[in-house]
């Protein structure tokens, strides 16, 4: 079973991120994948795939006062989080927990 969410992305080691609903996150039991939502952008960027075994922890960042997007961090082996920007982060956390990802509440 796979869960699909639309949002943004910040990658480790990159200063700028992709805001808004431009990225699709697909959570699966074997891996998670970030890809661009539109085909013309997908030709230029991504997809980015992380294996399930490489994810050490999944947690939600503290929300900003006026920011509608909340970061859901996927902490990898290199100790730098991949951050998915979601409007409803609890849905992403619940899906990750159902699939067996190590979730920190």
PDB file of N, CA, C and O in Angstrom, residues 50-96:
ATOM      1  N   UNK A  50      14.510   7.583  -1.390  1.00  0.00           N
ATOM      2  CA  UNK A  50      15.224   7.139  -0.187  1.00  0.00           C
ATOM      3  C   UNK A  50      14.688   5.764   0.199  1.00  0.00           C
ATOM      4  O   UNK A  50      13.472   5.573   0.274  1.00  0.00           O
ATOM      5  N   UNK A  51      15.589   4.838   0.432  1.00  0.00           N
ATOM      6  CA  UNK A  51      15.174   3.505   0.857  1.00  0.00           C
ATOM      7  C   UNK A  51      14.689   3.550   2.299  1.00  0.00           C
ATOM      8  O   UNK A  51      15.148   4.351   3.107  1.00  0.00           O
ATOM      9  N   UNK A  52      13.784   2.686   2.624  1.00  0.00           N
ATOM     10  CA  UNK A  52      13.199   2.610   3.976  1.00  0.00           C
ATOM     11  C   UNK A  52      14.271   2.360   5.026  1.00  0.00           C
ATOM     12  O   UNK A  52      14.246   2.925   6.110  1.00  0.00           O
ATOM     13  N   UNK A  53      15.251   1.533   4.708  1.00  0.00           N
ATOM     14  CA  UNK A  53      16.305   1.204   5.670  1.00  0.00           C
ATOM     15  C   UNK A  53      17.216   2.397   5.967  1.00  0.00           C
ATOM     16  O   UNK A  53      17.905   2.403   6.991  1.00  0.00           O
ATOM     17  N   UNK A  54      17.247   3.400   5.093  1.00  0.00           N
ATOM     18  CA  UNK A  54      18.102   4.572   5.290  1.00  0.00           C
ATOM     19  C   UNK A  54      17.452   5.630   6.172  1.00  0.00           C
ATOM     20  O   UNK A  54      18.118   6.579   6.586  1.00  0.00           O
ATOM     21  N   UNK A  55      16.169   5.500   6.477  1.00  0.00           N
ATOM     22  CA  UNK A  55      15.457   6.480   7.297  1.00  0.00           C
ATOM     23  C   UNK A  55      15.586   6.101   8.767  1.00  0.00           C
ATOM     24  O   UNK A  55      15.167   5.031   9.177  1.00  0.00           O
ATOM     25  N   UNK A  56      16.202   6.988   9.538  1.00  0.00           N
ATOM     26  CA  UNK A  56      16.377   6.737  10.980  1.00  0.00           C
ATOM     27  C   UNK A  56      15.220   7.249  11.812  1.00  0.00           C
ATOM     28  O   UNK A  56      14.899   6.690  12.852  1.00  0.00           O
ATOM     29  N   UNK A  57      14.599   8.362  11.367  1.00  0.00           N
ATOM     30  CA  UNK A  57      13.555   8.983  12.177  1.00  0.00           C
ATOM     31  C   UNK A  57      12.691   9.896  11.319  1.00  0.00           C
ATOM     32  O   UNK A  57      13.176  10.529  10.390  1.00  0.00           O
ATOM     33  N   UNK A  58      11.400   9.950  11.651  1.00  0.00           N
ATOM     34  CA  UNK A  58      10.454  10.854  10.998  1.00  0.00           C
ATOM     35  C   UNK A  58       9.831  11.711  12.095  1.00  0.00           C
ATOM     36  O   UNK A  58       9.349  11.183  13.098  1.00  0.00           O
ATOM     37  N   UNK A  59       9.867  13.023  11.915  1.00  0.00           N
ATOM     38  CA  UNK A  59       9.315  13.919  12.932  1.00  0.00           C
ATOM     39  C   UNK A  59       8.841  15.217  12.292  1.00  0.00           C
ATOM     40  O   UNK A  59       9.233  15.558  11.188  1.00  0.00           O
ATOM     41  N   UNK A  60       7.982  15.932  13.009  1.00  0.00           N
ATOM     42  CA  UNK A  60       7.421  17.198  12.538  1.00  0.00           C
ATOM     43  C   UNK A  60       8.187  18.353  13.170  1.00  0.00           C
ATOM     44  O   UNK A  60       8.452  18.347  14.369  1.00  0.00           O
ATOM     45  N   UNK A  61       8.532  19.344  12.340  1.00  0.00           N
ATOM     46  CA  UNK A  61       9.164  20.564  12.837  1.00  0.00           C
ATOM     47  C   UNK A  61       8.124  21.450  13.515  1.00  0.00           C
ATOM     48  O   UNK A  61       6.926  21.283  13.318  1.00  0.00           O
ATOM     49  N   UNK A  62       8.600  22.401  14.269  1.00  0.00           N
ATOM     50  CA  UNK A  62       7.713  23.373  14.898  1.00  0.00           C
ATOM     51  C   UNK A  62       7.131  24.287  13.814  1.00  0.00           C
ATOM     52  O   UNK A  62       7.865  24.844  13.003  1.00  0.00           O
ATOM     53  N   UNK A  63       5.809  24.466  13.778  1.00  0.00           N
ATOM     54  CA  UNK A  63       5.218  25.313  12.734  1.00  0.00           C
ATOM     55  C   UNK A  63       5.535  26.790  12.948  1.00  0.00           C
ATOM     56  O   UNK A  63       5.658  27.247  14.084  1.00  0.00           O
ATOM     57  N   UNK A  64       5.650  27.518  11.849  1.00  0.00           N
ATOM     58  CA  UNK A  64       5.866  28.953  11.922  1.00  0.00           C
ATOM     59  C   UNK A  64       4.561  29.675  12.211  1.00  0.00           C
ATOM     60  O   UNK A  64       3.474  29.137  12.017  1.00  0.00           O
ATOM     61  N   UNK A  65       4.648  30.910  12.657  1.00  0.00           N
ATOM     62  CA  UNK A  65       3.458  31.661  13.048  1.00  0.00           C
ATOM     63  C   UNK A  65       2.528  31.929  11.867  1.00  0.00           C
ATOM     64  O   UNK A  65       1.324  31.779  11.971  1.00  0.00           O
ATOM     65  N   UNK A  66       3.082  32.338  10.743  1.00  0.00           N
ATOM     66  CA  UNK A  66       2.256  32.694   9.586  1.00  0.00           C
ATOM     67  C   UNK A  66       2.464  31.765   8.401  1.00  0.00           C
ATOM     68  O   UNK A  66       1.966  32.027   7.313  1.00  0.00           O
ATOM     69  N   UNK A  67       3.191  30.701   8.592  1.00  0.00           N
ATOM     70  CA  UNK A  67       3.522  29.788   7.504  1.00  0.00           C
ATOM     71  C   UNK A  67       2.496  28.659   7.431  1.00  0.00           C
ATOM     72  O   UNK A  67       2.352  27.902   8.388  1.00  0.00           O
ATOM     73  N   UNK A  68       1.792  28.500   6.314  1.00  0.00           N
ATOM     74  CA  UNK A  68       0.804  27.421   6.221  1.00  0.00           C
ATOM     75  C   UNK A  68       1.431  26.052   5.979  1.00  0.00           C
ATOM     76  O   UNK A  68       0.767  25.045   6.108  1.00  0.00           O
ATOM     77  N   UNK A  69       2.708  26.012   5.620  1.00  0.00           N
ATOM     78  CA  UNK A  69       3.387  24.751   5.327  1.00  0.00           C
ATOM     79  C   UNK A  69       4.253  24.356   6.520  1.00  0.00           C
ATOM     80  O   UNK A  69       5.076  25.131   6.987  1.00  0.00           O
ATOM     81  N   UNK A  70       4.083  23.132   6.993  1.00  0.00           N
ATOM     82  CA  UNK A  70       4.848  22.615   8.131  1.00  0.00           C
ATOM     83  C   UNK A  70       5.790  21.528   7.620  1.00  0.00           C
ATOM     84  O   UNK A  70       5.400  20.698   6.798  1.00  0.00           O
ATOM     85  N   UNK A  71       7.024  21.541   8.112  1.00  0.00           N
ATOM     86  CA  UNK A  71       8.022  20.565   7.664  1.00  0.00           C
ATOM     87  C   UNK A  71       7.845  19.229   8.375  1.00  0.00           C
ATOM     88  O   UNK A  71       7.782  19.170   9.600  1.00  0.00           O
ATOM     89  N   UNK A  72       7.788  18.166   7.577  1.00  0.00           N
ATOM     90  CA  UNK A  72       7.872  16.798   8.088  1.00  0.00           C
ATOM     91  C   UNK A  72       9.252  16.311   7.679  1.00  0.00           C
ATOM     92  O   UNK A  72       9.559  16.194   6.493  1.00  0.00           O
ATOM     93  N   UNK A  73      10.121  16.084   8.662  1.00  0.00           N
ATOM     94  CA  UNK A  73      11.509  15.736   8.394  1.00  0.00           C
ATOM     95  C   UNK A  73      11.706  14.227   8.360  1.00  0.00           C
ATOM     96  O   UNK A  73      11.240  13.507   9.240  1.00  0.00           O
ATOM     97  N   UNK A  74      12.438  13.772   7.359  1.00  0.00           N
ATOM     98  CA  UNK A  74      12.855  12.385   7.240  1.00  0.00           C
ATOM     99  C   UNK A  74      14.363  12.372   7.438  1.00  0.00           C
ATOM    100  O   UNK A  74      15.119  12.760   6.547  1.00  0.00           O
ATOM    101  N   UNK A  75      14.796  11.953   8.618  1.00  0.00           N
ATOM    102  CA  UNK A  75      16.218  11.978   8.960  1.00  0.00           C
ATOM    103  C   UNK A  75      16.883  10.736   8.395  1.00  0.00           C
ATOM    104  O   UNK A  75      16.525   9.609   8.740  1.00  0.00           O
ATOM    105  N   UNK A  76      17.861  10.955   7.521  1.00  0.00           N
ATOM    106  CA  UNK A  76      18.561   9.857   6.873  1.00  0.00           C
ATOM    107  C   UNK A  76      19.843   9.494   7.589  1.00  0.00           C
ATOM    108  O   UNK A  76      20.160   9.997   8.667  1.00  0.00           O
ATOM    109  N   UNK A  77      20.600   8.606   6.968  1.00  0.00           N
ATOM    110  CA  UNK A  77      21.853   8.129   7.552  1.00  0.00           C
ATOM    111  C   UNK A  77      22.889   9.232   7.692  1.00  0.00           C
ATOM    112  O   UNK A  77      23.706   9.212   8.604  1.00  0.00           O
ATOM    113  N   UNK A  78      22.885  10.195   6.778  1.00  0.00           N
ATOM    114  CA  UNK A  78      23.893  11.256   6.812  1.00  0.00           C
ATOM    115  C   UNK A  78      23.576  12.331   7.832  1.00  0.00           C
ATOM    116  O   UNK A  78      24.259  13.342   7.893  1.00  0.00           O
ATOM    117  N   UNK A  79      22.522  12.133   8.633  1.00  0.00           N
ATOM    118  CA  UNK A  79      22.145  13.035   9.722  1.00  0.00           C
ATOM    119  C   UNK A  79      21.681  14.398   9.229  1.00  0.00           C
ATOM    120  O   UNK A  79      21.768  15.384   9.947  1.00  0.00           O
ATOM    121  N   UNK A  80      21.216  14.457   7.983  1.00  0.00           N
ATOM    122  CA  UNK A  80      20.656  15.686   7.440  1.00  0.00           C
ATOM    123  C   UNK A  80      19.243  15.377   6.965  1.00  0.00           C
ATOM    124  O   UNK A  80      19.044  14.450   6.179  1.00  0.00           O
ATOM    125  N   UNK A  81      18.245  16.119   7.443  1.00  0.00           N
ATOM    126  CA  UNK A  81      16.854  15.764   7.112  1.00  0.00           C
ATOM    127  C   UNK A  81      16.422  16.189   5.708  1.00  0.00           C
ATOM    128  O   UNK A  81      16.798  17.245   5.217  1.00  0.00           O
ATOM    129  N   UNK A  82      15.640  15.331   5.082  1.00  0.00           N
ATOM    130  CA  UNK A  82      14.877  15.679   3.900  1.00  0.00           C
ATOM    131  C   UNK A  82      13.555  16.189   4.438  1.00  0.00           C
ATOM    132  O   UNK A  82      12.893  15.487   5.197  1.00  0.00           O
ATOM    133  N   UNK A  83      13.156  17.376   4.080  1.00  0.00           N
ATOM    134  CA  UNK A  83      11.951  17.981   4.655  1.00  0.00           C
ATOM    135  C   UNK A  83      10.856  18.086   3.608  1.00  0.00           C
ATOM    136  O   UNK A  83      11.051  18.694   2.555  1.00  0.00           O
ATOM    137  N   UNK A  84       9.723  17.486   3.917  1.00  0.00           N
ATOM    138  CA  UNK A  84       8.539  17.596   3.067  1.00  0.00           C
ATOM    139  C   UNK A  84       7.637  18.646   3.674  1.00  0.00           C
ATOM    140  O   UNK A  84       7.303  18.583   4.858  1.00  0.00           O
ATOM    141  N   UNK A  85       7.252  19.640   2.889  1.00  0.00           N
ATOM    142  CA  UNK A  85       6.405  20.733   3.368  1.00  0.00           C
ATOM    143  C   UNK A  85       4.945  20.368   3.135  1.00  0.00           C
ATOM    144  O   UNK A  85       4.506  20.244   1.990  1.00  0.00           O
ATOM    145  N   UNK A  86       4.214  20.166   4.220  1.00  0.00           N
ATOM    146  CA  UNK A  86       2.826  19.712   4.127  1.00  0.00           C
ATOM    147  C   UNK A  86       1.895  20.689   4.820  1.00  0.00           C
ATOM    148  O   UNK A  86       2.260  21.297   5.826  1.00  0.00           O
ATOM    149  N   UNK A  87       0.692  20.810   4.295  1.00  0.00           N
ATOM    150  CA  UNK A  87      -0.313  21.624   4.970  1.00  0.00           C
ATOM    151  C   UNK A  87      -0.948  20.852   6.115  1.00  0.00           C
ATOM    152  O   UNK A  87      -1.395  21.437   7.083  1.00  0.00           O
ATOM    153  N   UNK A  88      -1.019  19.546   5.996  1.00  0.00           N
ATOM    154  CA  UNK A  88      -1.556  18.677   7.038  1.00  0.00           C
ATOM    155  C   UNK A  88      -0.498  17.648   7.403  1.00  0.00           C
ATOM    156  O   UNK A  88      -0.539  16.501   6.959  1.00  0.00           O
ATOM    157  N   UNK A  89       0.467  18.022   8.244  1.00  0.00           N
ATOM    158  CA  UNK A  89       1.580  17.117   8.550  1.00  0.00           C
ATOM    159  C   UNK A  89       1.163  15.872   9.323  1.00  0.00           C
ATOM    160  O   UNK A  89       1.828  14.839   9.235  1.00  0.00           O
ATOM    161  N   UNK A  90       0.078  15.949  10.063  1.00  0.00           N
ATOM    162  CA  UNK A  90      -0.341  14.793  10.848  1.00  0.00           C
ATOM    163  C   UNK A  90      -0.742  13.624   9.953  1.00  0.00           C
ATOM    164  O   UNK A  90      -0.530  12.464  10.308  1.00  0.00           O
ATOM    165  N   UNK A  91      -1.287  13.908   8.778  1.00  0.00           N
ATOM    166  CA  UNK A  91      -1.632  12.846   7.834  1.00  0.00           C
ATOM    167  C   UNK A  91      -0.387  12.108   7.343  1.00  0.00           C
ATOM    168  O   UNK A  91      -0.389  10.884   7.196  1.00  0.00           O
ATOM    169  N   UNK A  92       0.682  12.865   7.086  1.00  0.00           N
ATOM    170  CA  UNK A  92       1.937  12.260   6.632  1.00  0.00           C
ATOM    171  C   UNK A  92       2.539  11.413   7.755  1.00  0.00           C
ATOM    172  O   UNK A  92       2.996  10.292   7.519  1.00  0.00           O
ATOM    173  N   UNK A  93       2.511  11.922   8.981  1.00  0.00           N
ATOM    174  CA  UNK A  93       3.051  11.182  10.125  1.00  0.00           C
ATOM    175  C   UNK A  93       2.266   9.893  10.363  1.00  0.00           C
ATOM    176  O   UNK A  93       2.850   8.829  10.603  1.00  0.00           O
ATOM    177  N   UNK A  94       0.942   9.958  10.285  1.00  0.00           N
ATOM    178  CA  UNK A  94       0.119   8.766  10.489  1.00  0.00           C
ATOM    179  C   UNK A  94       0.375   7.716   9.414  1.00  0.00           C
ATOM    180  O   UNK A  94       0.447   6.519   9.709  1.00  0.00           O
ATOM    181  N   UNK A  95       0.528   8.148   8.166  1.00  0.00           N
ATOM    182  CA  UNK A  95       0.817   7.210   7.085  1.00  0.00           C
ATOM    183  C   UNK A  95       2.185   6.555   7.275  1.00  0.00           C
ATOM    184  O   UNK A  95       2.339   5.347   7.079  1.00  0.00           O
ATOM    185  N   UNK A  96       3.180   7.354   7.675  1.00  0.00           N
ATOM    186  CA  UNK A  96       4.516   6.805   7.915  1.00  0.00           C
ATOM    187  C   UNK A  96       4.495   5.804   9.065  1.00  0.00           C
ATOM    188  O   UNK A  96       5.159   4.761   9.004  1.00  0.00           O
TER     189      UNK A  96
END
